[in-house]
Coordinates of C-alpha atoms in Angstrom, one line a residue:
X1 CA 0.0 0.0 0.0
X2 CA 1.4 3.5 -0.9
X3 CA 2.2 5.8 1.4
X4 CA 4.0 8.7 0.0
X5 CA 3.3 11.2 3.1
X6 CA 5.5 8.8 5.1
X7 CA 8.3 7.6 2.3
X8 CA 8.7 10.9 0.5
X9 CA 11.6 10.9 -2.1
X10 CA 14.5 13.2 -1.1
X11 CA 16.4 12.7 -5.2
X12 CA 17.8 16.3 -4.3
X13 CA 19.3 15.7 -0.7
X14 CA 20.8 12.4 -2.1
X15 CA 22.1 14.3 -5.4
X16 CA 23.7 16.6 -2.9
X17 CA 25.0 14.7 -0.4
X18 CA 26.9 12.4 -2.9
X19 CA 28.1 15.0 -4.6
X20 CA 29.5 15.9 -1.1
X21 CA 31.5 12.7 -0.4
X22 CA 29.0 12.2 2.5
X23 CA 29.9 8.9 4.3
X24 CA 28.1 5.8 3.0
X25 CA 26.0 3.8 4.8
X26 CA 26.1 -0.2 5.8
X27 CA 23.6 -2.6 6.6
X28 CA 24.2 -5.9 9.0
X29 CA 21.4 -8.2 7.9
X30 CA 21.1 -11.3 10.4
X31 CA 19.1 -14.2 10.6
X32 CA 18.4 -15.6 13.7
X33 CA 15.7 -17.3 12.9
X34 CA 15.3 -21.2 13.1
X35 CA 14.4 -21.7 9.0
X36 CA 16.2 -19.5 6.1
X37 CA 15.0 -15.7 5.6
X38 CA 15.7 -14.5 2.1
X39 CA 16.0 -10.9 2.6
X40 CA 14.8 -9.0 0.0
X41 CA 15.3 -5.1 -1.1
X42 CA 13.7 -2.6 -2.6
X43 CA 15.2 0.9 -3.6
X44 CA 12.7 3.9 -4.2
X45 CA 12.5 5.4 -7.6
X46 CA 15.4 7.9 -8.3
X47 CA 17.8 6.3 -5.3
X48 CA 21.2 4.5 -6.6
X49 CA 20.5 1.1 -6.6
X50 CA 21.7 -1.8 -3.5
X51 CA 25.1 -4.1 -4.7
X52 CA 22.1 -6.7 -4.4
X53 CA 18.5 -7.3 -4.2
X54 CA 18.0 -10.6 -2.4
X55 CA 19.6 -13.4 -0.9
X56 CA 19.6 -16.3 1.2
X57 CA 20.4 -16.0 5.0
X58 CA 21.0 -19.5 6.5
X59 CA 19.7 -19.9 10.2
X60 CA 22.5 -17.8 12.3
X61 CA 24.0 -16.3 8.9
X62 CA 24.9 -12.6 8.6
X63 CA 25.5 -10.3 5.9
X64 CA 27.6 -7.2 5.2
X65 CA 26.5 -4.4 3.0
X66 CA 27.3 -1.0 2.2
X67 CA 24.3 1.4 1.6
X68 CA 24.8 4.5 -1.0
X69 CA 24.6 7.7 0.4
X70 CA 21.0 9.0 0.2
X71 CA 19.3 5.9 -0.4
X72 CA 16.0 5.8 0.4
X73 CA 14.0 1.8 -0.1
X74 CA 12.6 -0.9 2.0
X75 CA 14.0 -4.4 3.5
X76 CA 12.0 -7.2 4.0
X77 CA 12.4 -11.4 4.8
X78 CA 10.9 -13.9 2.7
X79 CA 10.2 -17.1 3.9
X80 CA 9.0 -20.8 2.8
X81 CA 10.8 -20.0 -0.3
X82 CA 11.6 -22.6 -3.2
X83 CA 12.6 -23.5 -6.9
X84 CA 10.2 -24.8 -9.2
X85 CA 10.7 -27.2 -11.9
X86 CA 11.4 -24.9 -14.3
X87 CA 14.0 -23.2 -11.9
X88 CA 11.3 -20.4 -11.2
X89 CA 12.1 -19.0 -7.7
X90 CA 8.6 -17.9 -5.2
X91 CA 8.1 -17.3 -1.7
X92 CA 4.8 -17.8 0.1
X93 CA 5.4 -14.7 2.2
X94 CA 7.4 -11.2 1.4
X95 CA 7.5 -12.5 -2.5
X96 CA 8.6 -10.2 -4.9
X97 CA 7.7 -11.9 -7.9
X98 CA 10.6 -11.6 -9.8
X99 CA 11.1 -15.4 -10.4
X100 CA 14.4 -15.4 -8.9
X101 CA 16.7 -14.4 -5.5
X102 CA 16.9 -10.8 -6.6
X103 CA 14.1 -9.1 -6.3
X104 CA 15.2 -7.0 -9.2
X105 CA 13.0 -4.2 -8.8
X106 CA 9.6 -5.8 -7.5
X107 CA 8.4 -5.6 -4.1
X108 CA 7.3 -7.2 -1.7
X109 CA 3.6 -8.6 -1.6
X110 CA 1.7 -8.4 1.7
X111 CA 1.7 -9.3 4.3
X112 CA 5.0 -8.8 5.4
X113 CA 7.4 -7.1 8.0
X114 CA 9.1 -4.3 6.1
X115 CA 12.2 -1.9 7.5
X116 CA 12.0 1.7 5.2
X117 CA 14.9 3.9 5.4
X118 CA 15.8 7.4 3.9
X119 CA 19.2 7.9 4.3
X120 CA 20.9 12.1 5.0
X121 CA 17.4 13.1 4.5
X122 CA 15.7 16.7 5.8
X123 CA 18.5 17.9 8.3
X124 CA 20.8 15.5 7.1
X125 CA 19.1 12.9 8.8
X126 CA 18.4 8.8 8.6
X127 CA 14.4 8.5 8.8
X128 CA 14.2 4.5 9.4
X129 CA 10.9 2.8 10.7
X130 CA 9.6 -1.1 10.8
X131 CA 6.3 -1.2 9.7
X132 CA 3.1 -3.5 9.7
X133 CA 1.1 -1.2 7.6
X134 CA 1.3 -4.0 5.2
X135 CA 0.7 -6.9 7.3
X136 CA 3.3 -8.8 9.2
X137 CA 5.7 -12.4 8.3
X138 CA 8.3 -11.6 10.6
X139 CA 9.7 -10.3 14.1
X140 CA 12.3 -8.2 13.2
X141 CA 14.8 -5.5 14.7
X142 CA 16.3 -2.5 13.2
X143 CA 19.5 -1.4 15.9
X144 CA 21.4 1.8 15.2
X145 CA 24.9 1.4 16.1
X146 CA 27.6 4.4 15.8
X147 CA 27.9 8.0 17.4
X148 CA 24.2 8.5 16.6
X149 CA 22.9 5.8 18.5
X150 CA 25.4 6.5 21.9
X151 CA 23.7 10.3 21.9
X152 CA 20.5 8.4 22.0
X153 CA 17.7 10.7 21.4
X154 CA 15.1 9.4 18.7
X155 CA 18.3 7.3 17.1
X156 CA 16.8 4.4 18.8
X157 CA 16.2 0.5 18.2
X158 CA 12.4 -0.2 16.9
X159 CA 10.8 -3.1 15.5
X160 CA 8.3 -5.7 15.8
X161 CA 9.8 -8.7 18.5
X162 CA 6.9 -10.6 18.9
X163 CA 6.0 -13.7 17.0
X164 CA 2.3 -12.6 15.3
X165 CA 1.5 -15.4 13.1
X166 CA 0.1 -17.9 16.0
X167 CA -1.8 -15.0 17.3
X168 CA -2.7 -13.1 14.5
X169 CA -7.0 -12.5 14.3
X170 CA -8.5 -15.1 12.0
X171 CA -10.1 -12.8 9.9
X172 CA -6.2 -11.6 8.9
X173 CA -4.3 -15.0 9.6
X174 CA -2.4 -16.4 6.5
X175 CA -2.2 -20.4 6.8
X176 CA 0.6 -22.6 5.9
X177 CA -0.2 -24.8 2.3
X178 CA 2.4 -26.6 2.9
X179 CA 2.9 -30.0 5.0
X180 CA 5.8 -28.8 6.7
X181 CA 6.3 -25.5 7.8
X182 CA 8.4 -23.1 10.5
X183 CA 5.4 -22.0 11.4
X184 CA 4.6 -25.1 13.3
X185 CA 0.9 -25.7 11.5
X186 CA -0.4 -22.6 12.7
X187 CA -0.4 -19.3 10.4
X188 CA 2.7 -18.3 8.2
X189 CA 1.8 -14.3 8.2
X190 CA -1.0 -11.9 9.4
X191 CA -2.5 -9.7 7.3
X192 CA -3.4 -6.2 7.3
X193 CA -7.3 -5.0 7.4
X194 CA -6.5 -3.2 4.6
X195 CA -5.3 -6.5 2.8
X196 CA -8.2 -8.6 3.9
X197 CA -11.3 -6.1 3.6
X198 CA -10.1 -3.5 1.2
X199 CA -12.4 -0.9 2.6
X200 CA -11.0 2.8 2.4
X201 CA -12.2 3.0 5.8
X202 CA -8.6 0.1 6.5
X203 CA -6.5 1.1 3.7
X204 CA -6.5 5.0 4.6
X205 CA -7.8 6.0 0.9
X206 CA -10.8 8.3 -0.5
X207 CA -12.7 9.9 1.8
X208 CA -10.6 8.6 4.7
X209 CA -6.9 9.8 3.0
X210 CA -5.9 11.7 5.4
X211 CA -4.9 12.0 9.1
X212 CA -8.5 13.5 10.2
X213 CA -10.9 10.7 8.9
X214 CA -8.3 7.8 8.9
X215 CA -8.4 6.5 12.8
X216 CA -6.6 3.1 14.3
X217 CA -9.0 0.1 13.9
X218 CA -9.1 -2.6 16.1
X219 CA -7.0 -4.4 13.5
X220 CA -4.2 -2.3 13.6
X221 CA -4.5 -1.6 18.1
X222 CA -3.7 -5.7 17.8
X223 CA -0.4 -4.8 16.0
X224 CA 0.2 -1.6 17.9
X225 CA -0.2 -3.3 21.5
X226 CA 2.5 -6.2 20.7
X227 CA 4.5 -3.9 19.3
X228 CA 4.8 0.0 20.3
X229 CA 7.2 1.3 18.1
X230 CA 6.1 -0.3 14.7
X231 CA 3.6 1.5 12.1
X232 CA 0.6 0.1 12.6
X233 CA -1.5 1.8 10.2
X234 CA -0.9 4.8 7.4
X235 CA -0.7 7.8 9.9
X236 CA 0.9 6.0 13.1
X237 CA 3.9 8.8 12.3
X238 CA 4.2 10.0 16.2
X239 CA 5.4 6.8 17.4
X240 CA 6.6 4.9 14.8
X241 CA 9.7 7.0 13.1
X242 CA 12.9 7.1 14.4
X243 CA 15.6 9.4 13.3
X244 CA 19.2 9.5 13.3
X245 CA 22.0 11.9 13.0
X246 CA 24.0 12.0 9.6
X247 CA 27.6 10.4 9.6
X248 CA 29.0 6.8 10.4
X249 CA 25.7 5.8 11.8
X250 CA 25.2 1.7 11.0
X251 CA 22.2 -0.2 11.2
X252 CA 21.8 -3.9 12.3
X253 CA 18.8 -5.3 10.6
X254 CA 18.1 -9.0 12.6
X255 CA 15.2 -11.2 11.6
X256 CA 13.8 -13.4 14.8
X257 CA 16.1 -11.0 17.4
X258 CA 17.6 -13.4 20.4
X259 CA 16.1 -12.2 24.0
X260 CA 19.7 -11.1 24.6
X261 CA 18.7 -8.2 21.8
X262 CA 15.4 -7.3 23.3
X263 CA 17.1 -6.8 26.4
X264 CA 19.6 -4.9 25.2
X265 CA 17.4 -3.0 23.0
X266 CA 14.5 -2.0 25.4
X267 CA 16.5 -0.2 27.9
X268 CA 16.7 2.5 25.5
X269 CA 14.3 4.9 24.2
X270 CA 10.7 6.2 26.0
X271 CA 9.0 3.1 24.2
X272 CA 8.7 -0.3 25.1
X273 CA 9.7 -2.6 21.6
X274 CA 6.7 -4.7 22.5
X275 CA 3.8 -5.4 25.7
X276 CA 5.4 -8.1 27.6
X277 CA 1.8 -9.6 28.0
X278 CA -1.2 -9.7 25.4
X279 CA -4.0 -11.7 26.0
X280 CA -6.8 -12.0 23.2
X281 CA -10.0 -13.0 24.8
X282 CA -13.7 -13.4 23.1
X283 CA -15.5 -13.9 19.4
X284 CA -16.0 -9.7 19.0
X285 CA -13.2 -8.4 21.4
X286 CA -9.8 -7.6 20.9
X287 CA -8.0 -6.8 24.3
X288 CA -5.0 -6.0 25.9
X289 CA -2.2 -5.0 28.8
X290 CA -3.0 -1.2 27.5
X291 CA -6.0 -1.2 25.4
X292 CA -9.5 -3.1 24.4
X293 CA -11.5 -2.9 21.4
X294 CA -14.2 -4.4 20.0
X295 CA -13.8 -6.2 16.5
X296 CA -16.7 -5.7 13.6
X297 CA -19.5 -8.2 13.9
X298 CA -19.2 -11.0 12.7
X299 CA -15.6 -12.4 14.3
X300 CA -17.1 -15.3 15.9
X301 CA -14.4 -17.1 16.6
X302 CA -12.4 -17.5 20.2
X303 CA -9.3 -16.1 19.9
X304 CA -7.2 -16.5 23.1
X305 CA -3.4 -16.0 22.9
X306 CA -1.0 -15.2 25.3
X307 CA 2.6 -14.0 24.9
X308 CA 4.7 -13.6 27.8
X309 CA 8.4 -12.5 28.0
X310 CA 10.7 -13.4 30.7
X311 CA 12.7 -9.8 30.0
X312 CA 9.4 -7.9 30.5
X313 CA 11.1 -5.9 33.3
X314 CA 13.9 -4.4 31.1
X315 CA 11.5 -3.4 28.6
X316 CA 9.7 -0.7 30.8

């Protein structure tokens, strides 16, 4: 889903800065899943392109990679990937339809965890969120490391560290097709109201495109209480955008982050990453440690799920 108020191409700051010599950027892309992540990228129009645009990460792989100055794009995991028969390569989550590793330009279908960066933006700045506005595959964790990230300030750690799919709302819950999965039988990604209704009332669009008329649903308050500091819908800006100072600033980008990085990572900021409890009860409720809503009608189904997290008290 678009969302240009939030992703807004800076072509002149980046034409400036690398006429500059401004410092370039890297990425550290880990896996610490238990299954393979094929990260895949995405570079907005006008921004130099990545040395790659997918690849394989092997459980407890990492991977190096410089980032042009004034890139601006998105990073994403694909998972339950797989070669055809005729060597065609898909993904049954994050897919970018390309037929191959690389991405090559195509992004990634929803639902899926995505991390969005603009590098030496306004100010000079990194903008750099993780955002479920699209649905959600994935915990992931986007670190700042550098001079930036000791001032501390906004140039914080977000993400999403909470597995979704076993609790994800059936309504939005993406099922495994296949025999065997990570997932463990349950659901292999959540979707987004947006994805599963379509209604301009979810997706932020028409009569409800802008800030004013477009509200957090119930849907999205189940993303937002697991997880703070991610987007959770189109205008979730005041919480959900972090921003660094310009300069040597690195990122560490880790899919399914150990409980040694959520501790590490909670004790800084004014957010928590994620509730350290969330229990679901009832067919037409949707509740939580912080807030309860009540679903359309219709949602018949019980949905109880509970997610606690030994670390809880580092995280407030």
């Amino acid at each position: 889903m678009a969302r240009a108020h939030h992703l807004a191409l800076v072509s002149f700051v980046a034409a400036l800065a690398a006429s500059t010599g401004a410092t370039s950027k890297s990425f550290t892309i880990t896996n610490n899943c238990e299954h393979t992540v094929w990260p895949g990228i995405l570079s907005s129009a006008g921004s130099a392109e990545m040395d790659t645009t997918g690849f394989a990460l092997a459980p407890g792989e990492s991977r190096a990679m410089s980032v042009p100055s004034g890139w601006s794009g998105r990073l994403w995991g694909r998972t339950l990937c797989s070669t055809s028969t005729d060597g065609a390569f898909s993904c049954v989550t994050g897919d970018c339809g390309s037929g191959k590793q690389d991405c090559a330009g195509g992004g990634a279908a929803p639902p899926a965890t995505l991390a969005e960066f603009t590098m030496d933006g306004s100010g000079g700045m990194d903008f750099y969120d993780v955002s479920l506005v699209d649905g959600y595959n994935l915990p992931m964790l986007v670190a700042p490391q550098g001079a930036a990230a000791a001032a501390g300030g906004s140039c914080v750690p977000t993400g999403c560290m909470v597995d979704l799919n076993g609790a994800c709302p059936a309504d939005l819950r993406v099922a495994s097709t296949t025999a065997s999965s990570s997932s463990g039988g349950g659901g292999v990604a959540c979707k987004s109201a947006c994805e599963a209704f379509g209604s301009a009332q979810y997706c932020c669009n028409g009569e409800y495109g802008n800030p004013s008329t477009c509200k957090p649903s119930a849907y999205s308050q189940f993303f937002k209480n697991a997880c703070p500091r991610a987007y959770s819908y189109a205008y979730d800006d005041a919480t959900s955008t972090f921003t660094c100072a310009g300069g040597d600033t690195t990122y560490a980008i880790t899919f399914c982050p150990s409980t040694t990085s959520v501790k590490a990572a909670g004790a800084q900021g004014g957010l928590p990453l994620m509730n350290a409890t969330m229990v679901y009860l009832g067919g037409d409720q949707l509740g939580s440690a912080t807030a309860a809503a009540r679903l359309p009608s219709g949602h018949h189904e019980v949905l109880i799920a509970v997610v606690s997290l030994a670390l809880a008290g580092a995280l407030y």
